[in-house]
Amino acid sequence: MKDIVSVDHLRVEFATDSGPVVGVEDVLFTIAPGETVCVVGESGSGKSVTSLSLMRLVEFGGGTIVAGALRFRREDGTELDVAAASPAVMGEVRGNEIGMIFQEPMTALNPVFTIERQLTDGLMLHKGLSQAQASARALELLKSVRVPEPERRLKQYPHELSGGMRQRVVIAMAMACEPKLLIADEPTTALDVTIQAEILALINRLKRENGMAVLFITHDMAVVAQMADRVVVMYRGKTVETGTVDQIFTAPKEDYTRALLAAVPKLGEMKGKPAPERMRLIGDESARAARVAPVARKPQVLLEVKNLTTRFPVKGGILRRTLAQVHAVEDVSFTLNVGETLALVGESGCGKSSCGRSILRLVKPTSGEVWIGGRDIGALSPYDLRKARADMQMVFQDPFASLNPYRRLKDQVAEPIVNFGLANGAALKARVEELFDRVHLPRAFLNRFPHELSGGQRQRVAIARALAVNPKLIVADEAVSALDVSVQAQVLNLMMELQEDLGLSYLFISHDMAVMERIAHQVGVMYLGRIVEIGSRAAVFDNPTHSYTKQLLSAVPIADPTKRRFADDLAFKPIKSPIFPLGHQPAPSVYTEVAPGHFVLKD
Amino acid sequence: MTYVVNRLLSVILTLFLITLVTFAVTNILPGDVAMMIMGTQSNEAALEGLRQSLGLNDPLIVQYGRWIGGLLTGDLGNSLIFKKPIAELLVQKAVASAIIVVMSMTIALALAVPLGVWAAVHRDKWQDTVSSSASLMGVSLPDFFWGIVMILVFARWLVWFPSSGIVEPSEDFLGALRYAFLPSLALGLGLMAHLTRMTRSTMTGILGQEFICVARAKGLTERTVIWRYALGNAIGPVITIAGLQIGYLFGSIIVMESLFGYTGMGWLTYQALLNRDLPLIQATVVVIAAVVMITNLLVDLLYVLIDPRVKLG
């Protein structure tokens, strides 16, 4: 069979004020009919530029294909030189012979048009259908992507649909004209893990039923392992390695591929290991040597949370009265020992972030107690609470947003020290330098501004800032989620190193089960504001007992192509709404101790 | 529905406050209404008699109550200078000015939206510079200058439109439009600048969004992508700005109507101010405030039609 796509030494440049910048250079791969090719790479590797070039959409972003060939075999068997095709021909190909789906389902649909209009306009354009025929086909499409109540959805607007539902609509749109090639650019990155599993399964089924080829762009090696027939690894605008998925995962030839794979945690690989382990990093032998030792000393409780409940009002009406309440955190209790990590995992909206913020009193809990180092945080006066904040610091998800773009890094790290009056003058300078050393940032960075640093470096600054006041507890809210996998591994290793050296306790809030399996001592699974299961890492991961924990773990893609799990349609129970009418008194959380220290919520 | 009731209540409350302020200010102003009516030469006894009959000696609260009662029943009293019922005057002049307001806003939008879209599509290219220079010129030159230019070009040289005067729309509707055109065009050029900038900036934001990329990936033509997908999303804020400019327009028409000898609300306000016709000033202020607020309410309601995410409730 002849390839339907061949990309040969592609080079794309972007015009900027300071001359052309290379987006990709020397990209080469092919796609055979009916095959899934995954293009994988970290941010800036040029994987999206490649996929946009194939549709010639790259020119709308200021890019130009300056060299190389992009060939697409059209439906009539002729070969189209995509780089040289006229806009009219590209108009025929786009949406008709090549469909495309995008990362962000929240913004991929036009908010002011109905679902029906957005599904039918392509059909009427490409297939010459009448409005009625197109509407009938749109209904069929919604059924094929398993959108519940398809008739009603057609008349709805995008904002009335959930994220997962919208991504199904986007896929239906891309599939409308039965393209031979589907380009999926990070289609599940913005989705929760169960929704991701459903969407991956859906793409697999549609591919099988329609015999179409899929070009799948992702940064996630676990998704690659689950989806790919063949893999293209990209790095800095170049293809580094291509091969079948088994070759790439079992016998990678290039160092970069090996490093990339090493940094990826595989769910289940920690089975039977007593303590957390550092992330694997090739070339960083210290990581291998310094395995995190089990906590030898007698466990000592640092943080104790008792019956914590946080509700947010939903206001409305003429007088802006409270009409209902979001039960963000509902009767949550746990303890965290000195020098240990507790992972709070769950999907978006489960209340894990609200829980972290309530503990730090960044939001005021409705009820419950939080004890840190033997003090009841809730009972402190505003003055004492301010002083107590030195003990508890936070690292946020987005290192781009959590640093002030107008201040030098040294001033940002010094700020909390000055705030708490811990040091000044030469001592302050020495302390900031020491903190930079501590997080392995060169001292040359002291005078820089945030925009001069990469994402990983910025997150190191954020960590240094949190460490500045010698806290006992650090709440890390998705602190590594925005980072590339190799950078993520480095930052996690740094955090584990700091934990060993300084005896820090981490409350790690994350959606990433595979990472949490590696680094956590204790794991709490949250669902609808409650902890549904909590216990040691081994207990929760090796013996998941609550139905939600099981569902969650079964949805996690495993970075191992021999363990594929998304062949057939999946339909997980959608998460219920946490909004309840005023005066609703939920039952307290009651747990069964299934094993010593392993608690499961009674339903 | 609650939203509409809510907004109406707030409009009524604001109007009430405006009547209070207007009444207070016009009463604090120096000047005696009785003397204005009878002239400075009249004797004190006659003046006092008139004050008594006009109720000017009553406590302020009583006078205010009488005025509000009149407003509500459509009886605004008589204009001191025109010697006619104010209500009658206002209706006639308001229709004339409504033509100018609607026409100038239509002209402004008809020019600004395409210009702004053009600039956004060709962002940071020469088209963008041309568009922003054009709109900057529109806003930096005062309205009356445009008025003079219009008179020169269209009335003096080309002789396409009359330079001054007014025609009753009930007598000759097309004629009325002809007379209103030049002042509207001059006002429209001034309004255009903000609208162009708003269109450009919202369009630029929308064009960078993913659903635009999705629309292109569907193979839709650029025309559909820009004029339907993008503009459909970008037009809301532009309409809001246009609504707010209605208030600004009522200030501008004072100059423009006087310049073109167009006897509408603006001209009427000017005459009232010039001659200290207090009852007429009070009435025009309240009417203009009401019109501006109702327009903005209508704009907000219009939003519901433009953007399905906005719910009234």
PDB file of N, CA and C in Angstrom, chain A residues 316-387:
ATOM      1  N   GLY A 316     -27.253  34.635  43.334  1.00  0.00           N
ATOM      2  CA  GLY A 316     -28.082  34.971  42.191  1.00  0.00           C
ATOM      3  C   GLY A 316     -29.273  35.784  42.618  1.00  0.00           C
ATOM      4  N   GLY A 317     -30.103  36.131  41.637  1.00  0.00           N
ATOM      5  CA  GLY A 317     -31.312  36.880  41.934  1.00  0.00           C
ATOM      6  C   GLY A 317     -31.050  38.369  42.099  1.00  0.00           C
ATOM      7  N   ILE A 318     -32.099  39.124  42.353  1.00  0.00           N
ATOM      8  CA  ILE A 318     -32.009  40.582  42.413  1.00  0.00           C
ATOM      9  C   ILE A 318     -31.102  41.031  43.549  1.00  0.00           C
ATOM     10  N   LEU A 319     -31.210  40.392  44.694  1.00  0.00           N
ATOM     11  CA  LEU A 319     -30.467  40.853  45.863  1.00  0.00           C
ATOM     12  C   LEU A 319     -29.152  40.101  46.044  1.00  0.00           C
ATOM     13  N   ARG A 320     -28.754  39.327  45.011  1.00  0.00           N
ATOM     14  CA  ARG A 320     -27.526  38.535  45.069  1.00  0.00           C
ATOM     15  C   ARG A 320     -27.496  37.688  46.336  1.00  0.00           C
ATOM     16  N   ARG A 321     -28.604  37.034  46.605  1.00  0.00           N
ATOM     17  CA  ARG A 321     -28.623  36.159  47.768  1.00  0.00           C
ATOM     18  C   ARG A 321     -27.954  34.833  47.442  1.00  0.00           C
ATOM     19  N   THR A 322     -27.546  34.135  48.477  1.00  0.00           N
ATOM     20  CA  THR A 322     -26.978  32.814  48.277  1.00  0.00           C
ATOM     21  C   THR A 322     -28.109  31.841  47.975  1.00  0.00           C
ATOM     22  N   LEU A 323     -28.028  31.214  46.799  1.00  0.00           N
ATOM     23  CA  LEU A 323     -29.108  30.324  46.394  1.00  0.00           C
ATOM     24  C   LEU A 323     -28.782  28.864  46.689  1.00  0.00           C
ATOM     25  N   ALA A 324     -27.476  28.566  46.612  1.00  0.00           N
ATOM     26  CA  ALA A 324     -27.062  27.175  46.812  1.00  0.00           C
ATOM     27  C   ALA A 324     -25.601  27.209  47.253  1.00  0.00           C
ATOM     28  N   GLN A 325     -25.053  26.032  47.504  1.00  0.00           N
ATOM     29  CA  GLN A 325     -23.665  25.991  47.929  1.00  0.00           C
ATOM     30  C   GLN A 325     -22.891  24.945  47.152  1.00  0.00           C
ATOM     31  N   VAL A 326     -21.654  25.287  46.819  1.00  0.00           N
ATOM     32  CA  VAL A 326     -20.747  24.297  46.249  1.00  0.00           C
ATOM     33  C   VAL A 326     -20.063  23.627  47.431  1.00  0.00           C
ATOM     34  N   HIS A 327     -20.267  22.335  47.562  1.00  0.00           N
ATOM     35  CA  HIS A 327     -19.614  21.607  48.646  1.00  0.00           C
ATOM     36  C   HIS A 327     -18.240  21.165  48.153  1.00  0.00           C
ATOM     37  N   ALA A 328     -17.275  22.101  48.219  1.00  0.00           N
ATOM     38  CA  ALA A 328     -15.966  21.855  47.619  1.00  0.00           C
ATOM     39  C   ALA A 328     -15.174  20.832  48.424  1.00  0.00           C
ATOM     40  N   VAL A 329     -15.176  21.004  49.729  1.00  0.00           N
ATOM     41  CA  VAL A 329     -14.489  20.054  50.612  1.00  0.00           C
ATOM     42  C   VAL A 329     -15.506  19.610  51.648  1.00  0.00           C
ATOM     43  N   GLU A 330     -15.681  18.306  51.815  1.00  0.00           N
ATOM     44  CA  GLU A 330     -16.759  17.811  52.659  1.00  0.00           C
ATOM     45  C   GLU A 330     -16.219  16.793  53.657  1.00  0.00           C
ATOM     46  N   ASP A 331     -16.112  17.210  54.896  1.00  0.00           N
ATOM     47  CA  ASP A 331     -15.722  16.316  55.989  1.00  0.00           C
ATOM     48  C   ASP A 331     -14.460  15.509  55.656  1.00  0.00           C
ATOM     49  N   VAL A 332     -13.359  16.236  55.475  1.00  0.00           N
ATOM     50  CA  VAL A 332     -12.091  15.597  55.126  1.00  0.00           C
ATOM     51  C   VAL A 332     -11.193  15.557  56.360  1.00  0.00           C
ATOM     52  N   SER A 333     -10.654  14.388  56.670  1.00  0.00           N
ATOM     53  CA  SER A 333      -9.732  14.239  57.790  1.00  0.00           C
ATOM     54  C   SER A 333      -8.535  13.414  57.342  1.00  0.00           C
ATOM     55  N   PHE A 334      -7.350  13.833  57.737  1.00  0.00           N
ATOM     56  CA  PHE A 334      -6.160  13.016  57.487  1.00  0.00           C
ATOM     57  C   PHE A 334      -5.009  13.560  58.321  1.00  0.00           C
ATOM     58  N   THR A 335      -3.933  12.810  58.389  1.00  0.00           N
ATOM     59  CA  THR A 335      -2.727  13.325  59.033  1.00  0.00           C
ATOM     60  C   THR A 335      -1.552  13.186  58.074  1.00  0.00           C
ATOM     61  N   LEU A 336      -0.566  14.050  58.284  1.00  0.00           N
ATOM     62  CA  LEU A 336       0.639  14.006  57.464  1.00  0.00           C
ATOM     63  C   LEU A 336       1.823  14.052  58.421  1.00  0.00           C
ATOM     64  N   ASN A 337       2.745  13.081  58.248  1.00  0.00           N
ATOM     65  CA  ASN A 337       3.888  13.004  59.155  1.00  0.00           C
ATOM     66  C   ASN A 337       5.042  13.900  58.702  1.00  0.00           C
ATOM     67  N   VAL A 338       5.885  14.212  59.643  1.00  0.00           N
ATOM     68  CA  VAL A 338       7.084  14.998  59.346  1.00  0.00           C
ATOM     69  C   VAL A 338       7.935  14.230  58.343  1.00  0.00           C
ATOM     70  N   GLY A 339       8.392  14.921  57.301  1.00  0.00           N
ATOM     71  CA  GLY A 339       9.289  14.320  56.324  1.00  0.00           C
ATOM     72  C   GLY A 339       8.610  13.397  55.335  1.00  0.00           C
ATOM     73  N   GLU A 340       7.288  13.425  55.307  1.00  0.00           N
ATOM     74  CA  GLU A 340       6.592  12.545  54.369  1.00  0.00           C
ATOM     75  C   GLU A 340       5.786  13.350  53.343  1.00  0.00           C
ATOM     76  N   THR A 341       5.327  12.613  52.325  1.00  0.00           N
ATOM     77  CA  THR A 341       4.520  13.222  51.284  1.00  0.00           C
ATOM     78  C   THR A 341       3.140  12.569  51.266  1.00  0.00           C
ATOM     79  N   LEU A 342       2.122  13.410  51.325  1.00  0.00           N
ATOM     80  CA  LEU A 342       0.768  12.900  51.127  1.00  0.00           C
ATOM     81  C   LEU A 342       0.292  13.416  49.781  1.00  0.00           C
ATOM     82  N   ALA A 343      -0.147  12.525  48.909  1.00  0.00           N
ATOM     83  CA  ALA A 343      -0.679  12.931  47.610  1.00  0.00           C
ATOM     84  C   ALA A 343      -2.192  12.957  47.678  1.00  0.00           C
ATOM     85  N   LEU A 344      -2.756  14.086  47.313  1.00  0.00           N
ATOM     86  CA  LEU A 344      -4.209  14.152  47.152  1.00  0.00           C
ATOM     87  C   LEU A 344      -4.476  14.070  45.661  1.00  0.00           C
ATOM     88  N   VAL A 345      -5.110  12.980  45.221  1.00  0.00           N
ATOM     89  CA  VAL A 345      -5.346  12.834  43.793  1.00  0.00           C
ATOM     90  C   VAL A 345      -6.838  12.838  43.511  1.00  0.00           C
ATOM     91  N   GLY A 346      -7.164  13.183  42.284  1.00  0.00           N
ATOM     92  CA  GLY A 346      -8.567  13.218  41.891  1.00  0.00           C
ATOM     93  C   GLY A 346      -8.699  14.028  40.615  1.00  0.00           C
ATOM     94  N   GLU A 347      -9.909  14.036  40.069  1.00  0.00           N
ATOM     95  CA  GLU A 347     -10.124  14.744  38.811  1.00  0.00           C
ATOM     96  C   GLU A 347     -10.554  16.184  39.082  1.00  0.00           C
ATOM     97  N   SER A 348     -10.623  16.971  38.019  1.00  0.00           N
ATOM     98  CA  SER A 348     -10.935  18.379  38.238  1.00  0.00           C
ATOM     99  C   SER A 348     -12.301  18.528  38.899  1.00  0.00           C
ATOM    100  N   GLY A 349     -12.365  19.460  39.835  1.00  0.00           N
ATOM    101  CA  GLY A 349     -13.618  19.688  40.530  1.00  0.00           C
ATOM    102  C   GLY A 349     -13.846  18.771  41.724  1.00  0.00           C
ATOM    103  N   CYS A 350     -12.847  17.939  42.065  1.00  0.00           N
ATOM    104  CA  CYS A 350     -13.062  17.018  43.176  1.00  0.00           C
ATOM    105  C   CYS A 350     -12.778  17.690  44.517  1.00  0.00           C
ATOM    106  N   GLY A 351     -12.231  18.903  44.483  1.00  0.00           N
ATOM    107  CA  GLY A 351     -12.012  19.631  45.733  1.00  0.00           C
ATOM    108  C   GLY A 351     -10.600  19.531  46.269  1.00  0.00           C
ATOM    109  N   LYS A 352      -9.671  18.948  45.496  1.00  0.00           N
ATOM    110  CA  LYS A 352      -8.318  18.782  46.037  1.00  0.00           C
ATOM    111  C   LYS A 352      -7.605  20.121  46.217  1.00  0.00           C
ATOM    112  N   SER A 353      -7.782  21.028  45.247  1.00  0.00           N
ATOM    113  CA  SER A 353      -7.153  22.348  45.396  1.00  0.00           C
ATOM    114  C   SER A 353      -7.796  23.141  46.523  1.00  0.00           C
ATOM    115  N   SER A 354      -9.118  23.100  46.598  1.00  0.00           N
ATOM    116  CA  SER A 354      -9.808  23.811  47.679  1.00  0.00           C
ATOM    117  C   SER A 354      -9.356  23.290  49.023  1.00  0.00           C
ATOM    118  N   CYS A 355      -9.078  21.997  49.102  1.00  0.00           N
ATOM    119  CA  CYS A 355      -8.631  21.399  50.346  1.00  0.00           C
ATOM    120  C   CYS A 355      -7.272  21.988  50.736  1.00  0.00           C
ATOM    121  N   GLY A 356      -6.344  22.027  49.772  1.00  0.00           N
ATOM    122  CA  GLY A 356      -5.027  22.594  50.047  1.00  0.00           C
ATOM    123  C   GLY A 356      -5.116  24.046  50.479  1.00  0.00           C
ATOM    124  N   ARG A 357      -5.958  24.792  49.788  1.00  0.00           N
ATOM    125  CA  ARG A 357      -6.095  26.210  50.115  1.00  0.00           C
ATOM    126  C   ARG A 357      -6.771  26.425  51.459  1.00  0.00           C
ATOM    127  N   SER A 358      -7.680  25.529  51.794  1.00  0.00           N
ATOM    128  CA  SER A 358      -8.342  25.661  53.095  1.00  0.00           C
ATOM    129  C   SER A 358      -7.357  25.394  54.223  1.00  0.00           C
ATOM    130  N   ILE A 359      -6.458  24.436  53.994  1.00  0.00           N
ATOM    131  CA  ILE A 359      -5.484  24.118  55.032  1.00  0.00           C
ATOM    132  C   ILE A 359      -4.570  25.315  55.276  1.00  0.00           C
ATOM    133  N   LEU A 360      -4.171  25.977  54.215  1.00  0.00           N
ATOM    134  CA  LEU A 360      -3.311  27.156  54.360  1.00  0.00           C
ATOM    135  C   LEU A 360      -4.112  28.403  54.720  1.00  0.00           C
ATOM    136  N   ARG A 361      -5.405  28.245  54.832  1.00  0.00           N
ATOM    137  CA  ARG A 361      -6.306  29.375  55.093  1.00  0.00           C
ATOM    138  C   ARG A 361      -6.202  30.462  54.038  1.00  0.00           C
ATOM    139  N   LEU A 362      -5.975  30.033  52.792  1.00  0.00           N
ATOM    140  CA  LEU A 362      -6.083  30.991  51.688  1.00  0.00           C
ATOM    141  C   LEU A 362      -7.554  31.172  51.360  1.00  0.00           C
ATOM    142  N   VAL A 363      -8.352  30.151  51.690  1.00  0.00           N
ATOM    143  CA  VAL A 363      -9.806  30.333  51.746  1.00  0.00           C
ATOM    144  C   VAL A 363     -10.222  29.911  53.143  1.00  0.00           C
ATOM    145  N   LYS A 364     -11.335  30.488  53.610  1.00  0.00           N
ATOM    146  CA  LYS A 364     -11.751  30.206  54.970  1.00  0.00           C
ATOM    147  C   LYS A 364     -12.634  28.972  54.962  1.00  0.00           C
ATOM    148  N   PRO A 365     -12.240  27.936  55.680  1.00  0.00           N
ATOM    149  CA  PRO A 365     -13.097  26.745  55.718  1.00  0.00           C
ATOM    150  C   PRO A 365     -14.406  27.031  56.445  1.00  0.00           C
ATOM    151  N   THR A 366     -15.435  26.285  56.092  1.00  0.00           N
ATOM    152  CA  THR A 366     -16.732  26.446  56.744  1.00  0.00           C
ATOM    153  C   THR A 366     -16.686  25.875  58.156  1.00  0.00           C
ATOM    154  N   SER A 367     -16.044  24.715  58.271  1.00  0.00           N
ATOM    155  CA  SER A 367     -15.868  24.147  59.610  1.00  0.00           C
ATOM    156  C   SER A 367     -14.699  23.180  59.575  1.00  0.00           C
ATOM    157  N   GLY A 368     -14.351  22.673  60.744  1.00  0.00           N
ATOM    158  CA  GLY A 368     -13.242  21.725  60.816  1.00  0.00           C
ATOM    159  C   GLY A 368     -12.005  22.351  61.423  1.00  0.00           C
ATOM    160  N   GLU A 369     -11.059  21.498  61.752  1.00  0.00           N
ATOM    161  CA  GLU A 369      -9.840  21.978  62.403  1.00  0.00           C
ATOM    162  C   GLU A 369      -8.619  21.580  61.591  1.00  0.00           C
ATOM    163  N   VAL A 370      -7.629  22.451  61.617  1.00  0.00           N
ATOM    164  CA  VAL A 370      -6.344  22.158  60.988  1.00  0.00           C
ATOM    165  C   VAL A 370      -5.260  22.400  62.023  1.00  0.00           C
ATOM    166  N   TRP A 371      -4.544  21.347  62.396  1.00  0.00           N
ATOM    167  CA  TRP A 371      -3.468  21.475  63.373  1.00  0.00           C
ATOM    168  C   TRP A 371      -2.135  21.320  62.666  1.00  0.00           C
ATOM    169  N   ILE A 372      -1.258  22.297  62.819  1.00  0.00           N
ATOM    170  CA  ILE A 372       0.084  22.171  62.266  1.00  0.00           C
ATOM    171  C   ILE A 372       1.075  22.319  63.405  1.00  0.00           C
ATOM    172  N   GLY A 373       1.908  21.304  63.587  1.00  0.00           N
ATOM    173  CA  GLY A 373       2.902  21.341  64.648  1.00  0.00           C
ATOM    174  C   GLY A 373       2.276  21.624  66.009  1.00  0.00           C
ATOM    175  N   GLY A 374       1.099  21.029  66.260  1.00  0.00           N
ATOM    176  CA  GLY A 374       0.478  21.167  67.572  1.00  0.00           C
ATOM    177  C   GLY A 374      -0.306  22.455  67.780  1.00  0.00           C
ATOM    178  N   ARG A 375      -0.444  23.276  66.710  1.00  0.00           N
ATOM    179  CA  ARG A 375      -1.231  24.494  66.862  1.00  0.00           C
ATOM    180  C   ARG A 375      -2.471  24.433  65.999  1.00  0.00           C
ATOM    181  N   ASP A 376      -3.601  24.891  66.526  1.00  0.00           N
ATOM    182  CA  ASP A 376      -4.840  24.936  65.766  1.00  0.00           C
ATOM    183  C   ASP A 376      -4.842  26.221  64.933  1.00  0.00           C
ATOM    184  N   ILE A 377      -4.639  26.058  63.634  1.00  0.00           N
ATOM    185  CA  ILE A 377      -4.515  27.216  62.745  1.00  0.00           C
ATOM    186  C   ILE A 377      -5.787  28.059  62.748  1.00  0.00           C
ATOM    187  N   GLY A 378      -6.915  27.386  62.849  1.00  0.00           N
ATOM    188  CA  GLY A 378      -8.199  28.081  62.783  1.00  0.00           C
ATOM    189  C   GLY A 378      -8.437  28.982  63.987  1.00  0.00           C
ATOM    190  N   ALA A 379      -7.769  28.682  65.125  1.00  0.00           N
ATOM    191  CA  ALA A 379      -8.029  29.450  66.340  1.00  0.00           C
ATOM    192  C   ALA A 379      -7.073  30.634  66.497  1.00  0.00           C
ATOM    193  N   LEU A 380      -6.139  30.776  65.534  1.00  0.00           N
ATOM    194  CA  LEU A 380      -5.145  31.845  65.689  1.00  0.00           C
ATOM    195  C   LEU A 380      -5.743  33.209  65.372  1.00  0.00           C
ATOM    196  N   SER A 381      -5.212  34.230  66.036  1.00  0.00           N
ATOM    197  CA  SER A 381      -5.599  35.597  65.706  1.00  0.00           C
ATOM    198  C   SER A 381      -4.956  35.951  64.368  1.00  0.00           C
ATOM    199  N   PRO A 382      -5.476  36.983  63.684  1.00  0.00           N
ATOM    200  CA  PRO A 382      -4.869  37.355  62.400  1.00  0.00           C
ATOM    201  C   PRO A 382      -3.354  37.568  62.515  1.00  0.00           C
ATOM    202  N   TYR A 383      -2.910  38.141  63.625  1.00  0.00           N
ATOM    203  CA  TYR A 383      -1.484  38.406  63.807  1.00  0.00           C
ATOM    204  C   TYR A 383      -0.701  37.096  63.922  1.00  0.00           C
ATOM    205  N   ASP A 384      -1.210  36.191  64.743  1.00  0.00           N
ATOM    206  CA  ASP A 384      -0.517  34.909  64.909  1.00  0.00           C
ATOM    207  C   ASP A 384      -0.578  34.066  63.644  1.00  0.00           C
ATOM    208  N   LEU A 385      -1.708  34.180  62.920  1.00  0.00           N
ATOM    209  CA  LEU A 385      -1.842  33.426  61.677  1.00  0.00           C
ATOM    210  C   LEU A 385      -0.777  33.874  60.681  1.00  0.00           C
ATOM    211  N   ARG A 386      -0.549  35.186  60.645  1.00  0.00           N
ATOM    212  CA  ARG A 386       0.467  35.701  59.739  1.00  0.00           C
ATOM    213  C   ARG A 386       1.832  35.115  60.093  1.00  0.00           C
ATOM    214  N   LYS A 387       2.123  35.048  61.389  1.00  0.00           N
ATOM    215  CA  LYS A 387       3.410  34.486  61.786  1.00  0.00           C
ATOM    216  C   LYS A 387       3.481  32.996  61.475  1.00  0.00           C
TER     217      LYS A 387
END
